[in-house]
Short mmCIF file of C-alpha atoms and ligand atoms in Angstrom, two decimals:
data_model
loop_
_atom_site.label_atom_id
_atom_site.label_comp_id
_atom_site.label_asym_id
_atom_site.label_seq_id
_atom_site.Cartn_x
_atom_site.Cartn_y
_atom_site.Cartn_z
CA MET U 1 132.83 76.15 115.56
CA VAL U 2 129.34 76.99 114.29
CA LEU U 3 128.77 80.64 113.38
CA ARG U 4 125.99 82.04 115.58
CA VAL U 5 124.01 84.61 113.63
CA GLY U 6 121.38 86.82 115.27
CA LEU U 7 118.56 87.87 112.95
CA THR U 8 116.95 91.16 113.98
CA TYR U 9 113.63 92.16 112.44
CA ASN U 10 110.29 93.85 113.04
CA LEU U 11 107.16 91.88 112.20
CA ARG U 12 104.26 93.36 110.31
CA LYS U 13 101.24 93.59 112.60
CA LYS U 14 97.53 93.55 111.83
CA ILE U 15 95.83 96.86 112.45
CA ALA U 16 92.88 96.72 114.81
CA GLU U 17 89.97 98.91 113.67
CA HIS U 18 89.82 100.87 116.93
CA GLU U 19 93.45 101.99 116.44
CA GLY U 20 92.32 104.32 113.64
CA LEU U 21 95.61 103.81 111.77
CA PRO U 22 96.00 103.95 107.97
CA GLU U 23 96.20 100.54 106.26
CA ASP U 24 99.88 100.99 105.40
CA TYR U 25 100.95 101.86 108.96
CA TYR U 26 103.08 98.71 109.44
CA ILE U 27 103.91 98.14 105.76
CA GLU U 28 107.62 98.84 106.33
CA PHE U 29 107.90 95.80 108.60
CA ASP U 30 108.52 92.25 107.41
CA ASP U 31 106.25 89.30 107.01
CA GLU U 32 107.13 86.23 109.05
CA SER U 33 107.71 84.36 105.76
CA THR U 34 110.58 86.72 104.85
CA VAL U 35 112.18 86.36 108.29
CA ASN U 36 111.91 82.57 108.02
CA ALA U 37 113.33 82.54 104.49
CA ILE U 38 116.36 84.55 105.62
CA ALA U 39 116.79 82.24 108.62
CA SER U 40 116.70 79.17 106.34
CA ALA U 41 119.13 80.76 103.89
CA LEU U 42 121.56 81.44 106.75
CA ALA U 43 121.06 77.89 108.04
CA SER U 44 121.86 76.53 104.58
CA GLY U 45 125.11 78.49 104.89
CA GLY U 46 125.91 76.42 108.00
CA CYS U 47 124.97 79.12 110.54
CA ARG U 48 123.02 78.68 113.76
CA VAL U 49 120.31 81.36 113.61
CA ILE U 50 118.86 83.14 116.63
CA LYS U 51 115.77 85.19 115.74
CA ILE U 52 115.41 88.40 117.73
CA GLU U 53 112.40 90.68 117.35
CA ALA U 54 113.66 94.26 117.42
CA ASP U 55 111.29 95.49 120.12
CA GLU U 56 112.03 97.43 123.31
CA ASN U 57 113.69 94.36 124.85
CA ALA U 58 116.11 93.93 121.95
CA HIS U 59 119.06 95.28 123.94
CA THR U 60 118.61 92.72 126.73
CA LYS U 61 118.11 89.85 124.29
CA LEU U 62 121.22 90.77 122.30
CA ARG U 63 123.33 91.25 125.42
CA ARG U 64 122.27 87.85 126.73
CA CYS U 65 122.80 85.81 123.58
CA LYS U 66 125.80 87.73 122.15
CA PRO U 67 125.75 86.29 118.62
CA ASP U 68 128.98 86.30 116.56
CA ILE U 69 127.27 88.61 114.08
CA VAL U 70 123.77 89.97 113.46
CA PHE U 71 121.95 89.93 110.14
CA ASN U 72 119.91 93.09 110.54
CA ILE U 73 116.69 93.82 108.68
CA ALA U 74 114.98 95.75 111.51
CA GLU U 75 113.26 98.95 110.46
CA GLY U 76 112.79 100.07 114.07
CA THR U 77 109.50 100.69 115.82
CA ARG U 78 109.35 104.46 116.04
CA GLY U 79 111.06 107.78 115.67
CA GLU U 80 113.24 109.62 113.19
CA SER U 81 116.21 107.34 113.99
CA ARG U 82 114.22 104.10 114.06
CA GLU U 83 116.42 102.33 111.49
CA SER U 84 119.50 103.19 113.55
CA HIS U 85 118.26 101.73 116.84
CA ILE U 86 119.53 98.16 116.37
CA PRO U 87 122.89 99.18 114.84
CA VAL U 88 123.45 101.59 117.77
CA ILE U 89 122.73 98.84 120.30
CA LEU U 90 125.03 96.43 118.44
CA GLU U 91 127.78 99.03 118.30
CA MET U 92 127.41 99.58 122.05
CA LEU U 93 127.59 95.83 122.73
CA GLY U 94 130.49 95.32 120.31
CA ILE U 95 128.55 92.85 118.14
CA PRO U 96 129.29 92.92 114.37
CA TYR U 97 126.29 93.31 112.05
CA THR U 98 125.35 93.39 108.39
CA GLY U 99 124.55 96.61 106.57
CA SER U 100 125.05 100.29 107.08
CA GLY U 101 125.76 102.07 110.34
CA PRO U 102 123.53 104.38 112.40
CA ALA U 103 124.48 107.65 110.66
CA THR U 104 123.88 106.30 107.14
CA LEU U 105 120.56 104.77 108.16
CA ALA U 106 119.36 107.98 109.82
CA ILE U 107 120.37 110.16 106.86
CA CYS U 108 118.78 107.86 104.28
CA LEU U 109 115.52 107.60 106.23
CA ASP U 110 115.25 111.39 105.96
CA LYS U 111 114.63 112.09 102.26
CA ALA U 112 115.45 115.81 102.55
CA MET U 113 118.72 115.15 104.39
CA THR U 114 119.66 112.62 101.70
CA HIS U 115 119.06 115.22 98.94
CA LYS U 116 121.17 117.78 100.84
CA VAL U 117 124.10 115.41 101.31
CA LEU U 118 123.99 114.19 97.69
CA SER U 119 123.71 117.70 96.25
CA ALA U 120 126.83 118.73 98.18
CA TYR U 121 128.67 116.17 96.02
CA GLY U 122 126.94 117.08 92.75
CA VAL U 123 124.66 114.02 92.59
CA PRO U 124 121.41 115.16 90.98
CA SER U 125 118.16 114.69 92.93
CA PRO U 126 114.78 116.46 92.62
CA LYS U 127 114.21 120.01 93.90
CA PHE U 128 112.25 119.78 97.14
CA GLN U 129 110.67 121.57 100.07
CA VAL U 130 109.81 120.27 103.54
CA PHE U 131 106.43 121.25 105.02
CA LYS U 132 105.97 121.10 108.78
CA ARG U 133 102.58 122.78 108.38
CA ALA U 134 100.16 122.53 105.47
CA ASP U 135 99.81 126.31 105.12
CA GLU U 136 103.50 127.12 104.54
CA GLU U 137 104.14 129.13 101.39
CA LEU U 138 105.25 127.08 98.37
CA ASP U 139 108.83 127.83 97.32
CA GLY U 140 108.75 129.78 94.02
CA ASN U 141 111.56 127.56 92.66
CA LEU U 142 109.26 124.54 92.55
CA SER U 143 106.85 123.98 89.67
CA PHE U 144 103.92 121.60 89.34
CA PRO U 145 103.47 118.68 89.02
CA LEU U 146 104.79 117.82 92.47
CA VAL U 147 105.01 114.62 94.52
CA VAL U 148 104.02 114.70 98.23
CA LYS U 149 105.53 112.07 100.55
CA PRO U 150 106.09 111.52 104.27
CA LEU U 151 109.62 112.72 105.09
CA LEU U 152 110.66 109.59 107.02
CA GLU U 153 109.12 106.42 105.60
CA GLY U 154 109.67 103.71 103.01
CA SER U 155 107.78 100.96 101.15
CA SER U 156 105.61 103.76 99.70
CA LYS U 157 103.98 104.26 103.10
CA GLY U 158 101.91 107.44 102.77
CA ILE U 159 102.40 107.56 98.98
CA ARG U 160 99.16 107.13 97.05
CA SER U 161 98.14 107.72 93.47
CA SER U 162 96.85 111.07 94.82
CA SER U 163 100.40 111.99 95.94
CA LEU U 164 101.11 113.29 92.45
CA VAL U 165 99.55 116.77 92.59
CA ARG U 166 99.05 119.22 89.74
CA ASP U 167 97.61 122.26 91.51
CA GLU U 168 97.76 124.24 94.73
CA LYS U 169 94.49 122.86 96.13
CA SER U 170 95.49 119.18 95.78
CA LEU U 171 98.95 120.03 97.14
CA ARG U 172 97.48 121.50 100.34
CA LYS U 173 95.12 118.58 100.77
CA GLN U 174 97.85 115.95 100.33
CA VAL U 175 100.38 117.75 102.57
CA SER U 176 97.77 118.13 105.27
CA TRP U 177 96.85 114.41 105.04
CA VAL U 178 100.48 113.30 105.32
CA ILE U 179 101.26 115.50 108.32
CA LYS U 180 98.11 114.50 110.17
CA THR U 181 98.07 110.80 109.32
CA TYR U 182 101.76 110.00 109.69
CA ARG U 183 102.62 112.63 112.35
CA GLN U 184 105.68 113.96 110.60
CA PRO U 185 106.64 116.59 108.04
CA ALA U 186 105.84 116.10 104.35
CA ILE U 187 108.49 116.39 101.65
CA VAL U 188 107.28 117.90 98.39
CA GLU U 189 109.44 117.20 95.34
CA GLU U 190 109.31 118.17 91.70
CA PHE U 191 107.89 115.29 89.70
CA MET U 192 110.48 113.50 87.55
CA PRO U 193 108.46 112.42 84.52
CA GLY U 194 110.88 109.97 82.90
CA ARG U 195 111.58 106.26 83.19
CA GLU U 196 112.17 104.80 86.67
CA PHE U 197 115.02 102.51 87.70
CA THR U 198 116.28 100.94 90.89
CA VAL U 199 119.81 99.72 91.40
CA GLY U 200 120.98 97.11 93.91
CA LEU U 201 124.56 97.09 95.13
CA ILE U 202 126.41 94.51 97.19
CA GLY U 203 129.84 94.89 98.73
CA ASN U 204 131.98 97.65 100.15
CA GLU U 205 135.07 99.41 98.70
CA GLU U 206 134.15 98.51 95.11
CA PRO U 207 130.50 97.48 95.39
CA PHE U 208 129.11 95.07 92.82
CA VAL U 209 126.24 96.63 90.88
CA LEU U 210 123.42 94.18 90.18
CA PRO U 211 121.50 94.35 86.89
CA ILE U 212 119.37 97.51 86.76
CA VAL U 213 115.63 97.03 87.34
CA GLU U 214 113.19 99.21 85.41
CA ILE U 215 109.83 99.89 87.09
CA GLN U 216 107.47 99.77 84.13
CA LEU U 217 104.92 102.33 85.26
CA ASP U 218 102.95 101.89 82.03
CA LYS U 219 101.88 98.49 83.42
CA LEU U 220 99.82 100.17 86.17
CA PRO U 221 96.03 100.13 85.84
CA ASN U 222 94.43 102.77 83.62
CA GLY U 223 93.97 106.10 85.35
CA ALA U 224 96.67 105.45 87.99
CA SER U 225 99.26 108.21 88.48
CA PRO U 226 102.64 107.24 86.99
CA ILE U 227 104.28 106.67 90.38
CA TYR U 228 105.22 103.47 92.24
CA SER U 229 102.69 104.19 94.99
CA TYR U 230 101.41 102.12 97.91
CA GLU U 231 98.55 100.89 95.72
CA ALA U 232 101.02 99.98 92.95
CA LYS U 233 103.33 98.04 95.30
CA TRP U 234 100.85 96.37 97.61
CA VAL U 235 97.26 96.51 96.30
CA TRP U 236 97.26 96.24 92.50
CA ASP U 237 100.30 93.93 92.40
CA THR U 238 100.03 90.85 94.65
CA PRO U 239 101.77 87.44 94.61
CA GLU U 240 98.38 85.89 93.72
CA LYS U 241 97.80 88.31 90.83
CA PRO U 242 101.19 89.79 89.91
CA LEU U 243 101.51 92.82 87.62
CA ASP U 244 104.29 92.63 85.07
CA ILE U 245 105.93 95.68 86.64
CA PHE U 246 109.67 94.82 86.58
CA LYS U 247 112.01 94.61 83.64
CA CYS U 248 115.42 93.31 84.66
CA PRO U 249 117.91 93.90 83.21
CA ALA U 250 116.38 97.19 82.04
CA ASP U 251 116.34 97.59 78.29
CA ILE U 252 118.38 100.80 78.02
CA PRO U 253 121.24 102.13 75.90
CA LEU U 254 124.72 101.28 77.14
CA GLU U 255 125.47 104.93 77.83
CA LEU U 256 122.48 105.33 80.17
CA ASP U 257 123.31 102.00 81.83
CA GLU U 258 126.81 103.27 82.58
CA GLU U 259 125.55 106.65 83.80
CA ILE U 260 123.08 105.01 86.21
CA ARG U 261 125.74 102.61 87.53
CA GLU U 262 128.18 105.45 88.05
CA ILE U 263 125.63 107.53 89.98
CA ALA U 264 124.70 104.47 92.07
CA ILE U 265 128.32 103.76 93.06
CA LYS U 266 128.99 107.42 93.82
CA THR U 267 125.83 107.64 95.97
CA PHE U 268 126.75 104.41 97.81
CA LYS U 269 130.20 105.78 98.63
CA ILE U 270 129.10 109.32 99.60
CA LEU U 271 126.58 107.94 102.08
CA ASN U 272 129.02 105.38 103.44
CA CYS U 273 126.69 102.46 102.66
CA ARG U 274 127.86 98.99 103.60
CA ASP U 275 127.26 95.43 102.36
CA LEU U 276 123.98 96.09 100.52
CA CYS U 277 121.89 98.97 99.31
CA ARG U 278 119.25 99.85 96.73
CA ILE U 279 119.07 103.23 95.06
CA ASP U 280 115.92 104.54 93.34
CA MET U 281 116.30 106.87 90.36
CA ARG U 282 114.11 108.51 87.77
CA LEU U 283 114.88 110.45 84.62
CA ASP U 284 114.04 114.15 84.66
CA LYS U 285 112.52 115.88 81.64
CA GLU U 286 115.95 116.24 80.05
CA GLY U 287 116.57 112.50 80.45
CA THR U 288 119.14 112.87 83.27
CA PRO U 289 118.91 110.27 86.08
CA ARG U 290 118.15 111.81 89.47
CA VAL U 291 118.32 109.95 92.78
CA LEU U 292 114.87 109.81 94.39
CA GLU U 293 116.04 108.06 97.54
CA VAL U 294 118.46 105.55 99.01
CA ASN U 295 117.49 102.29 100.76
CA PRO U 296 120.32 100.90 102.91
CA LEU U 297 117.80 98.37 104.33
CA PRO U 298 116.16 97.19 101.10
CA GLY U 299 113.30 94.69 101.14
CA LEU U 300 114.39 91.04 100.83
CA ILE U 301 111.10 89.25 100.09
CA PRO U 302 111.95 85.81 98.62
CA ASP U 303 108.84 85.13 96.50
CA PRO U 304 109.55 86.28 92.90
CA ASN U 305 105.84 87.10 92.49
CA ALA U 306 106.01 89.55 95.40
CA HIS U 307 108.22 91.86 93.30
CA SER U 308 110.96 92.78 95.72
CA CYS U 309 113.53 94.78 93.74
CA LEU U 310 116.87 93.65 95.22
CA PRO U 311 116.09 89.90 95.16
CA GLU U 312 114.78 90.38 91.60
CA ALA U 313 118.06 92.00 90.52
CA ALA U 314 120.05 89.27 92.28
CA ARG U 315 118.05 86.58 90.46
CA ALA U 316 118.80 88.30 87.16
CA ALA U 317 122.50 88.14 88.12
CA GLY U 318 122.15 84.37 88.67
CA PHE U 319 122.00 84.32 92.49
CA THR U 320 119.69 81.95 94.34
CA TYR U 321 118.02 83.48 97.42
CA GLU U 322 120.40 81.48 99.67
CA GLU U 323 123.37 82.87 97.74
CA LEU U 324 122.06 86.43 98.04
CA ILE U 325 121.63 86.20 101.82
CA CYS U 326 124.93 84.36 102.41
CA THR U 327 126.79 86.81 100.16
CA ILE U 328 125.46 89.77 102.18
CA LEU U 329 126.51 88.04 105.41
CA TRP U 330 129.92 87.27 103.93
CA GLN U 331 130.46 90.91 102.91
CA ALA U 332 129.84 91.96 106.51
CA LEU U 333 132.07 89.21 107.94
CA LYS U 334 134.83 90.27 105.56
CA ARG U 335 134.58 93.91 106.71
CA TYR U 336 135.23 92.72 110.26
CA GLY U 337 138.00 90.32 109.18
CA LEU U 338 135.83 87.36 110.26
CA GLN U 339 135.29 85.69 106.87
CA ASN U 340 137.03 82.50 107.98
CA LEU U 341 134.12 81.83 110.33
CA PHE U 342 131.85 81.19 107.32
CA LYS U 343 132.17 77.63 106.11
CA ASN U 344 129.89 77.19 103.07
CA LYS U 345 131.90 79.39 100.74
CA HIS U 346 130.25 77.98 97.61
CA LEU U 347 127.21 80.13 98.54
CA VAL U 348 129.26 83.34 98.33
CA LYS U 349 128.81 84.88 94.88
CA ILE U 350 130.92 88.01 95.37
CA PRO U 351 134.26 87.22 97.03
N1 ATP K 401 110.21 113.31 92.80
C1 ATP K 401 109.60 112.28 92.22
N2 ATP K 401 109.36 112.28 90.89
C2 ATP K 401 108.74 111.24 90.29
N3 ATP K 401 108.30 110.16 90.93
C3 ATP K 401 108.52 110.11 92.26
C4 ATP K 401 109.19 111.15 92.98
N4 ATP K 401 109.26 110.79 94.26
C5 ATP K 401 108.67 109.59 94.36
N5 ATP K 401 108.22 109.18 93.17
C6 ATP K 401 107.50 107.92 92.87
O1 ATP K 401 107.01 107.39 94.08
C7 ATP K 401 107.65 106.12 94.36
C8 ATP K 401 107.91 105.99 95.84
O2 ATP K 401 108.75 107.05 96.25
P1 ATP K 401 110.03 106.78 97.16
O3 ATP K 401 110.91 105.79 96.52
O4 ATP K 401 110.62 108.10 97.49
O5 ATP K 401 109.30 106.17 98.44
P2 ATP K 401 109.71 105.05 99.50
O6 ATP K 401 108.52 104.85 100.34
O7 ATP K 401 110.94 105.43 100.21
O8 ATP K 401 109.98 103.76 98.60
P3 ATP K 401 110.72 102.36 98.95
O9 ATP K 401 109.65 101.31 98.81
O10 ATP K 401 111.69 102.25 97.84
O11 ATP K 401 111.29 102.44 100.30
C9 ATP K 401 108.89 106.11 93.51
O12 ATP K 401 109.29 104.79 93.25
C10 ATP K 401 108.43 106.88 92.28
O13 ATP K 401 107.67 106.09 91.39
MG1 MG K 402 111.72 104.01 96.85
#
């Protein structure tokens, strides 16, 4: 029997000028080349792939074709629970799927909620405040510099070099821009000035921690704020003209390596992440790693020059792209007790 795998995704759209949307409005969504690369990787694992765009008709399409399992990379089209939409539908239809469940995805999309949950378990994250209006009083516990971000986005959508603010006037301006442009609250966090790392994990009960990636912010153009902004990810660093932004494995002392891994595993478990996840961290001024945010639907761009963190870490661990994708699928199949349905076991790197 051939394993029928649904592949759910949202495609990046071009923005028409009359829409008046910011240039990063659809940046969270995937390029067709990524969707096709995942489909080919699954096909090389012996699966029959059914591509399903995660639009408003996704429920009908999934109900009709009833795949054995879904490989989900859909970010969802709108709303504070957008990343949970497909997992909720799949749960309702009784179709297994890769990755975290609706609650984890909704919590991790909300950066403030993530901080609250992690702090309840003693995992350090930056001090923060949520602004629903630009004129709310700044919490006296927060000190400049601060970072202003949309509360519910990823891929550095709404994060510009100007998001690092050093005074009240720039803070107000940035908060007001975020609320107006992205139609959601802004989260304002204390700026963590130290080195930045991101950690990919694959698996479940005892997740496998991939080699740590350092984001070398000193490789950004002169004058850029030391943050991994939209410009840094998508404008200054392109596959045609890549910046040497990643160092993987990160060149760090063993003790820090262990501390980061420990925090990553703890965070993964607290938030009930499944199959794959990527956790962003930065050192505070004392040199302690703090969790900036958690990505249970991390980017999976195949081109090494596109600088996608989880595939980069997997490459450093010796995985081909096919092995990465098939290993993620396998982890999900195993959770459901369906691993015998996957035939090409040589592509599974973590049993
Ligand atoms: N509190 C902070 N202190 C220092 N730098 C920060 C802070 N918050 C964000 N940054 C910088 O901004 C970048 C983007 O922030 P963050 O990871 O929260 O956004 P995102 O859009 O969810 O990113 P992703 O592409 O990982 O989904 C970080 O990688 C980091 O460089
Ligand atoms: Mg991030």
